[in-house]
Amino acid sequence: MPYQHGNGFIFGTVYSVVYQYDDNLDSLIIDRLNTIDASLSVFNDTSVITKVNNNNPVSLSNDFIQVFKKAEYVSEVTNGAFDITVAPLVNLWGFGFKGNRQQNVDTHSLDSIRQFVGYEKVRISYNRILKSDSRAILDCSGIAKGYGADAVASLFDEKGINNYMIEIGGEIVSKGLNDKHQPWKIGITKPVDDSLSVTGELQTMLAVNNVCMATSGNYRRFYYKNGNKYAHTIDPITGCPVQHSMLSATVIAPSCATADAFATAFMVMGLKRAKKLLDEHAELMAYIIYAGKNGKNDVWMSPKMKTLICQ
């Protein structure tokens, strides 16, 4: 049976799929991803999330509800390190979908926005979103790519496909073996200041099957202003860009949406808090790169992650 290949553009990023099947499923894949986009894209004027953000009446889709509930769970587990209401703060610092880097961020502007940021200020009730403050807006970019990869994987599973790899913007679901009858090989990118993704140098390679994996990092989205470097990971609690040593977090979890959200959360939490949470959640594995002494990068990984390294 042949291996099919497909790729395209969704959620503001590229996706690629490889799967062993007699027929090409491009149209079904695109339809499924477009359905999710119609629920979760803040760039789509008619999406469910845009209507929620604009406080317009809207019936919540199943995709929106599933992602919201998953986000709510990760927010609770991480004590708010993951928070889909953080978008106004991300925008304030110039990294969001309405960013403005020229704005001077001061205590007053931070405090005024933090009044309506917080995952606990938004909830679902009877297929509606209820906000404690109407100014709250949602952005699922920290979980939507992983959810999309899960959705394509479900489509493949329904078709009885046993060998596939799906990647959406670096978030990956793999199953079975590749066309060489070997585990799928996935690279973890070395975190260097590479905003244009030019170098693509790899830190290590993993050999995986039946794995859901996501990576979050600060090394591609940043800017300098007044001699200071500002990275795109914003702590929802302080409202400011994080200032710790972690450079990237790669997470393996039972679903790609879960991996996506926890990778984002770990980048907020820093190494010490991330390690503590990982000790409490055996279903998660992580490969964390952080700035060590003498300007060199160091690696910490879950013990089980070591068995996947092939280079």
mmCIF file of N, CA, C and O in Angstrom, residues 94-164:
data_model
loop_
_atom_site.group_PDB
_atom_site.id
_atom_site.type_symbol
_atom_site.label_atom_id
_atom_site.label_comp_id
_atom_site.label_asym_id
_atom_site.label_seq_id
_atom_site.Cartn_x
_atom_site.Cartn_y
_atom_site.Cartn_z
ATOM 1 N N GLY A 94 3.211 43.380 21.886
ATOM 2 C CA GLY A 94 3.554 43.387 20.469
ATOM 3 C C GLY A 94 3.713 42.026 19.827
ATOM 4 O O GLY A 94 4.305 41.915 18.749
ATOM 5 N N PHE A 95 3.149 40.962 20.448
ATOM 6 C CA PHE A 95 3.306 39.635 19.886
ATOM 7 C C PHE A 95 1.993 39.013 19.435
ATOM 8 O O PHE A 95 1.986 37.900 18.915
ATOM 9 N N GLY A 96 0.894 39.689 19.630
ATOM 10 C CA GLY A 96 -0.394 39.072 19.338
ATOM 11 C C GLY A 96 -0.948 39.440 17.980
ATOM 12 O O GLY A 96 -0.274 40.033 17.140
ATOM 13 N N PHE A 97 -2.215 39.087 17.788
ATOM 14 C CA PHE A 97 -2.848 39.343 16.496
ATOM 15 C C PHE A 97 -3.279 40.800 16.352
ATOM 16 O O PHE A 97 -3.720 41.208 15.287
ATOM 17 N N LYS A 98 -3.103 41.611 17.411
ATOM 18 C CA LYS A 98 -3.351 43.050 17.324
ATOM 19 C C LYS A 98 -2.198 43.808 17.982
ATOM 20 O O LYS A 98 -2.386 44.786 18.684
ATOM 21 N N GLY A 99 -1.001 43.316 17.747
ATOM 22 C CA GLY A 99 0.169 43.849 18.441
ATOM 23 C C GLY A 99 0.553 45.253 18.010
ATOM 24 O O GLY A 99 0.262 45.703 16.914
ATOM 25 N N ASN A 100 1.222 45.956 18.921
ATOM 26 C CA ASN A 100 1.715 47.301 18.642
ATOM 27 C C ASN A 100 2.997 47.499 19.428
ATOM 28 O O ASN A 100 2.982 47.881 20.592
ATOM 29 N N ARG A 101 4.136 47.253 18.799
ATOM 30 C CA ARG A 101 5.404 47.298 19.516
ATOM 31 C C ARG A 101 5.801 48.700 19.954
ATOM 32 O O ARG A 101 6.633 48.848 20.816
ATOM 33 N N GLN A 102 5.225 49.689 19.369
ATOM 34 C CA GLN A 102 5.649 51.052 19.685
ATOM 35 C C GLN A 102 5.108 51.535 21.014
ATOM 36 O O GLN A 102 5.560 52.518 21.562
ATOM 37 N N GLN A 103 4.108 50.859 21.515
ATOM 38 C CA GLN A 103 3.487 51.292 22.761
ATOM 39 C C GLN A 103 4.416 51.058 23.952
ATOM 40 O O GLN A 103 5.031 50.011 24.074
ATOM 41 N N ASN A 104 4.523 52.042 24.810
ATOM 42 C CA ASN A 104 5.297 51.878 26.034
ATOM 43 C C ASN A 104 4.445 51.156 27.074
ATOM 44 O O ASN A 104 3.347 51.608 27.404
ATOM 45 N N VAL A 105 4.945 50.034 27.546
ATOM 46 C CA VAL A 105 4.193 49.254 28.526
ATOM 47 C C VAL A 105 4.574 49.730 29.916
ATOM 48 O O VAL A 105 5.723 49.609 30.337
ATOM 49 N N ASP A 106 3.624 50.279 30.630
ATOM 50 C CA ASP A 106 3.883 50.760 31.981
ATOM 51 C C ASP A 106 2.936 50.061 32.953
ATOM 52 O O ASP A 106 2.079 49.269 32.562
ATOM 53 N N THR A 107 3.108 50.351 34.228
ATOM 54 C CA THR A 107 2.309 49.694 35.261
ATOM 55 C C THR A 107 0.827 49.946 35.074
ATOM 56 O O THR A 107 0.002 49.038 35.243
ATOM 57 N N HIS A 108 0.477 51.175 34.687
ATOM 58 C CA HIS A 108 -0.939 51.504 34.509
ATOM 59 C C HIS A 108 -1.573 50.671 33.399
ATOM 60 O O HIS A 108 -2.668 50.111 33.565
ATOM 61 N N SER A 109 -0.895 50.572 32.243
ATOM 62 C CA SER A 109 -1.465 49.823 31.125
ATOM 63 C C SER A 109 -1.547 48.340 31.462
ATOM 64 O O SER A 109 -2.517 47.665 31.091
ATOM 65 N N LEU A 110 -0.542 47.833 32.178
ATOM 66 C CA LEU A 110 -0.574 46.433 32.595
ATOM 67 C C LEU A 110 -1.746 46.166 33.539
ATOM 68 O O LEU A 110 -2.515 45.222 33.345
ATOM 69 N N ASP A 111 -1.889 47.004 34.557
ATOM 70 C CA ASP A 111 -2.928 46.799 35.561
ATOM 71 C C ASP A 111 -4.327 46.907 34.956
ATOM 72 O O ASP A 111 -5.241 46.168 35.334
ATOM 73 N N SER A 112 -4.488 47.818 33.993
ATOM 74 C CA SER A 112 -5.810 48.000 33.403
ATOM 75 C C SER A 112 -6.227 46.775 32.604
ATOM 76 O O SER A 112 -7.408 46.395 32.586
ATOM 77 N N ILE A 113 -5.270 46.120 31.951
ATOM 78 C CA ILE A 113 -5.589 44.929 31.153
ATOM 79 C C ILE A 113 -5.727 43.695 32.035
ATOM 80 O O ILE A 113 -6.597 42.849 31.817
ATOM 81 N N ARG A 114 -4.898 43.596 33.063
ATOM 82 C CA ARG A 114 -4.956 42.418 33.928
ATOM 83 C C ARG A 114 -6.302 42.285 34.640
ATOM 84 O O ARG A 114 -6.657 41.196 35.101
ATOM 85 N N GLN A 115 -7.070 43.357 34.676
ATOM 86 C CA GLN A 115 -8.399 43.295 35.297
ATOM 87 C C GLN A 115 -9.307 42.282 34.606
ATOM 88 O O GLN A 115 -10.183 41.694 35.236
ATOM 89 N N PHE A 116 -9.123 42.089 33.296
ATOM 90 C CA PHE A 116 -10.025 41.177 32.590
ATOM 91 C C PHE A 116 -9.290 39.992 31.956
ATOM 92 O O PHE A 116 -9.807 39.324 31.062
ATOM 93 N N VAL A 117 -8.070 39.733 32.424
ATOM 94 C CA VAL A 117 -7.334 38.536 32.008
ATOM 95 C C VAL A 117 -7.381 37.516 33.139
ATOM 96 O O VAL A 117 -7.171 37.860 34.298
ATOM 97 N N GLY A 118 -7.645 36.275 32.801
ATOM 98 C CA GLY A 118 -7.709 35.205 33.798
ATOM 99 C C GLY A 118 -8.687 34.143 33.356
ATOM 100 O O GLY A 118 -9.863 34.442 33.106
ATOM 101 N N TYR A 119 -8.217 32.903 33.244
ATOM 102 C CA TYR A 119 -9.068 31.835 32.704
ATOM 103 C C TYR A 119 -10.327 31.629 33.525
ATOM 104 O O TYR A 119 -11.376 31.213 33.005
ATOM 105 N N GLU A 120 -10.266 31.925 34.815
ATOM 106 C CA GLU A 120 -11.418 31.712 35.683
ATOM 107 C C GLU A 120 -12.510 32.768 35.456
ATOM 108 O O GLU A 120 -13.616 32.647 35.997
ATOM 109 N N LYS A 121 -12.237 33.766 34.643
ATOM 110 C CA LYS A 121 -13.212 34.821 34.375
ATOM 111 C C LYS A 121 -14.083 34.531 33.155
ATOM 112 O O LYS A 121 -14.923 35.349 32.774
ATOM 113 N N VAL A 122 -13.857 33.372 32.535
ATOM 114 C CA VAL A 122 -14.631 32.960 31.368
ATOM 115 C C VAL A 122 -15.034 31.505 31.546
ATOM 116 O O VAL A 122 -14.200 30.677 31.915
ATOM 117 N N ARG A 123 -16.307 31.186 31.290
ATOM 118 C CA ARG A 123 -16.748 29.803 31.434
ATOM 119 C C ARG A 123 -17.856 29.491 30.435
ATOM 120 O O ARG A 123 -18.460 30.400 29.849
ATOM 121 N N ILE A 124 -18.098 28.200 30.270
ATOM 122 C CA ILE A 124 -19.180 27.739 29.400
ATOM 123 C C ILE A 124 -20.391 27.380 30.241
ATOM 124 O O ILE A 124 -20.276 26.706 31.270
ATOM 125 N N SER A 125 -21.556 27.838 29.799
ATOM 126 C CA SER A 125 -22.808 27.482 30.461
ATOM 127 C C SER A 125 -23.908 27.386 29.410
ATOM 128 O O SER A 125 -24.160 28.348 28.685
ATOM 129 N N TYR A 126 -24.514 26.206 29.305
ATOM 130 C CA TYR A 126 -25.606 25.987 28.348
ATOM 131 C C TYR A 126 -25.235 26.449 26.935
ATOM 132 O O TYR A 126 -25.942 27.228 26.295
ATOM 133 N N ASN A 127 -24.084 25.966 26.486
ATOM 134 C CA ASN A 127 -23.621 26.221 25.118
ATOM 135 C C ASN A 127 -23.370 27.696 24.829
ATOM 136 O O ASN A 127 -23.416 28.139 23.684
ATOM 137 N N ARG A 128 -23.077 28.435 25.885
ATOM 138 C CA ARG A 128 -22.739 29.855 25.727
ATOM 139 C C ARG A 128 -21.495 30.158 26.556
ATOM 140 O O ARG A 128 -21.246 29.518 27.567
ATOM 141 N N ILE A 129 -20.753 31.156 26.108
ATOM 142 C CA ILE A 129 -19.623 31.650 26.887
ATOM 143 C C ILE A 129 -20.106 32.776 27.786
ATOM 144 O O ILE A 129 -20.731 33.736 27.315
ATOM 145 N N LEU A 130 -19.817 32.646 29.060
ATOM 146 C CA LEU A 130 -20.143 33.694 30.021
ATOM 147 C C LEU A 130 -18.845 34.343 30.485
ATOM 148 O O LEU A 130 -17.905 33.657 30.886
ATOM 149 N N LYS A 131 -18.800 35.665 30.421
ATOM 150 C CA LYS A 131 -17.616 36.416 30.841
ATOM 151 C C LYS A 131 -17.950 37.242 32.077
ATOM 152 O O LYS A 131 -19.013 37.865 32.152
ATOM 153 N N SER A 132 -17.021 37.270 33.018
ATOM 154 C CA SER A 132 -17.209 38.163 34.163
ATOM 155 C C SER A 132 -16.893 39.602 33.783
ATOM 156 O O SER A 132 -17.280 40.535 34.484
ATOM 157 N N ASP A 133 -16.183 39.781 32.665
ATOM 158 C CA ASP A 133 -15.886 41.108 32.126
ATOM 159 C C ASP A 133 -15.997 41.008 30.603
ATOM 160 O O ASP A 133 -15.328 40.188 29.979
ATOM 161 N N SER A 134 -16.838 41.835 30.014
ATOM 162 C CA SER A 134 -17.108 41.740 28.576
ATOM 163 C C SER A 134 -15.875 42.041 27.724
ATOM 164 O O SER A 134 -15.837 41.719 26.535
ATOM 165 N N ARG A 135 -14.839 42.663 28.320
ATOM 166 C CA ARG A 135 -13.625 42.985 27.558
ATOM 167 C C ARG A 135 -12.721 41.778 27.358
ATOM 168 O O ARG A 135 -11.777 41.836 26.564
ATOM 169 N N ALA A 136 -12.980 40.688 28.060
ATOM 170 C CA ALA A 136 -12.154 39.483 27.932
ATOM 171 C C ALA A 136 -12.230 38.945 26.508
ATOM 172 O O ALA A 136 -13.302 38.902 25.900
ATOM 173 N N ILE A 137 -11.075 38.565 25.973
ATOM 174 C CA ILE A 137 -11.035 37.924 24.664
ATOM 175 C C ILE A 137 -10.212 36.640 24.744
ATOM 176 O O ILE A 137 -9.333 36.505 25.602
ATOM 177 N N LEU A 138 -10.520 35.727 23.853
ATOM 178 C CA LEU A 138 -9.872 34.415 23.857
ATOM 179 C C LEU A 138 -8.963 34.271 22.638
ATOM 180 O O LEU A 138 -9.245 34.821 21.567
ATOM 181 N N ASP A 139 -7.897 33.530 22.816
ATOM 182 C CA ASP A 139 -6.991 33.187 21.716
ATOM 183 C C ASP A 139 -6.475 31.778 21.986
ATOM 184 O O ASP A 139 -5.786 31.542 22.970
ATOM 185 N N CYS A 140 -6.829 30.845 21.104
ATOM 186 C CA CYS A 140 -6.477 29.438 21.302
ATOM 187 C C CYS A 140 -5.221 29.027 20.550
ATOM 188 O O CYS A 140 -5.004 27.831 20.309
ATOM 189 N N SER A 141 -4.379 29.991 20.187
ATOM 190 C CA SER A 141 -3.194 29.667 19.383
ATOM 191 C C SER A 141 -2.228 28.735 20.109
ATOM 192 O O SER A 141 -1.424 28.051 19.470
ATOM 193 N N GLY A 142 -2.290 28.684 21.429
ATOM 194 C CA GLY A 142 -1.408 27.807 22.193
ATOM 195 C C GLY A 142 -1.892 26.374 22.301
ATOM 196 O O GLY A 142 -1.260 25.557 22.964
ATOM 197 N N ILE A 143 -3.008 26.061 21.628
ATOM 198 C CA ILE A 143 -3.568 24.707 21.718
ATOM 199 C C ILE A 143 -4.216 24.257 20.412
ATOM 200 O O ILE A 143 -4.365 23.056 20.160
ATOM 201 N N ALA A 144 -4.564 25.195 19.531
ATOM 202 C CA ALA A 144 -5.333 24.865 18.325
ATOM 203 C C ALA A 144 -4.569 23.987 17.343
ATOM 204 O O ALA A 144 -5.143 23.078 16.727
ATOM 205 N N LYS A 145 -3.266 24.233 17.179
ATOM 206 C CA LYS A 145 -2.491 23.412 16.236
ATOM 207 C C LYS A 145 -2.451 21.955 16.705
ATOM 208 O O LYS A 145 -2.603 21.024 15.900
ATOM 209 N N GLY A 146 -2.248 21.777 17.997
ATOM 210 C CA GLY A 146 -2.249 20.417 18.531
ATOM 211 C C GLY A 146 -3.600 19.750 18.370
ATOM 212 O O GLY A 146 -3.693 18.569 18.007
ATOM 213 N N TYR A 147 -4.668 20.510 18.595
ATOM 214 C CA TYR A 147 -6.017 19.963 18.427
ATOM 215 C C TYR A 147 -6.266 19.590 16.970
ATOM 216 O O TYR A 147 -6.876 18.557 16.679
ATOM 217 N N GLY A 148 -5.772 20.418 16.052
ATOM 218 C CA GLY A 148 -5.919 20.114 14.634
ATOM 219 C C GLY A 148 -5.213 18.830 14.248
ATOM 220 O O GLY A 148 -5.739 18.009 13.486
ATOM 221 N N ALA A 149 -4.005 18.629 14.788
ATOM 222 C CA ALA A 149 -3.276 17.389 14.513
ATOM 223 C C ALA A 149 -4.027 16.183 15.061
ATOM 224 O O ALA A 149 -4.106 15.131 14.410
ATOM 225 N N ASP A 150 -4.609 16.333 16.253
ATOM 226 C CA ASP A 150 -5.425 15.253 16.821
ATOM 227 C C ASP A 150 -6.619 14.939 15.927
ATOM 228 O O ASP A 150 -6.984 13.775 15.747
ATOM 229 N N ALA A 151 -7.228 15.986 15.375
ATOM 230 C CA ALA A 151 -8.423 15.805 14.546
ATOM 231 C C ALA A 151 -8.096 15.044 13.270
ATOM 232 O O ALA A 151 -8.856 14.164 12.840
ATOM 233 N N VAL A 152 -6.963 15.369 12.647
ATOM 234 C CA VAL A 152 -6.550 14.638 11.442
ATOM 235 C C VAL A 152 -6.216 13.193 11.801
ATOM 236 O O VAL A 152 -6.550 12.257 11.063
ATOM 237 N N ALA A 153 -5.571 12.989 12.950
ATOM 238 C CA ALA A 153 -5.270 11.630 13.406
ATOM 239 C C ALA A 153 -6.554 10.826 13.599
ATOM 240 O O ALA A 153 -6.623 9.642 13.234
ATOM 241 N N SER A 154 -7.577 11.450 14.159
ATOM 242 C CA SER A 154 -8.868 10.765 14.335
ATOM 243 C C SER A 154 -9.469 10.380 12.992
ATOM 244 O O SER A 154 -10.051 9.297 12.846
ATOM 245 N N LEU A 155 -9.333 11.280 12.017
ATOM 246 C CA LEU A 155 -9.804 10.989 10.664
ATOM 247 C C LEU A 155 -9.092 9.762 10.090
ATOM 248 O O LEU A 155 -9.719 8.863 9.523
ATOM 249 N N PHE A 156 -7.781 9.718 10.266
ATOM 250 C CA PHE A 156 -7.001 8.579 9.775
ATOM 251 C C PHE A 156 -7.385 7.294 10.509
ATOM 252 O O PHE A 156 -7.490 6.224 9.898
ATOM 253 N N ASP A 157 -7.581 7.395 11.813
ATOM 254 C CA ASP A 157 -7.966 6.215 12.589
ATOM 255 C C ASP A 157 -9.313 5.668 12.113
ATOM 256 O O ASP A 157 -9.511 4.446 12.025
ATOM 257 N N GLU A 158 -10.238 6.575 11.806
ATOM 258 C CA GLU A 158 -11.554 6.156 11.304
ATOM 259 C C GLU A 158 -11.432 5.409 9.977
ATOM 260 O O GLU A 158 -12.240 4.521 9.680
ATOM 261 N N LYS A 159 -10.419 5.757 9.200
ATOM 262 C CA LYS A 159 -10.191 5.102 7.910
ATOM 263 C C LYS A 159 -9.380 3.809 8.060
ATOM 264 O O LYS A 159 -9.091 3.144 7.072
ATOM 265 N N GLY A 160 -9.006 3.487 9.296
ATOM 266 C CA GLY A 160 -8.230 2.271 9.526
ATOM 267 C C GLY A 160 -6.768 2.401 9.142
ATOM 268 O O GLY A 160 -6.091 1.392 8.912
ATOM 269 N N ILE A 161 -6.261 3.627 9.100
ATOM 270 C CA ILE A 161 -4.861 3.858 8.726
ATOM 271 C C ILE A 161 -3.986 3.613 9.944
ATOM 272 O O ILE A 161 -4.200 4.203 11.007
ATOM 273 N N ASN A 162 -2.987 2.758 9.784
ATOM 274 C CA ASN A 162 -2.134 2.374 10.910
ATOM 275 C C ASN A 162 -0.771 3.047 10.919
ATOM 276 O O ASN A 162 -0.064 2.989 11.925
ATOM 277 N N ASN A 163 -0.369 3.643 9.797
ATOM 278 C CA ASN A 163 0.944 4.278 9.699
ATOM 279 C C ASN A 163 0.786 5.701 9.182
ATOM 280 O O ASN A 163 0.354 5.905 8.042
ATOM 281 N N TYR A 164 1.112 6.680 10.024
ATOM 282 C CA TYR A 164 0.994 8.079 9.594
ATOM 283 C C TYR A 164 1.811 9.005 10.488
ATOM 284 O O TYR A 164 2.156 8.658 11.626
#
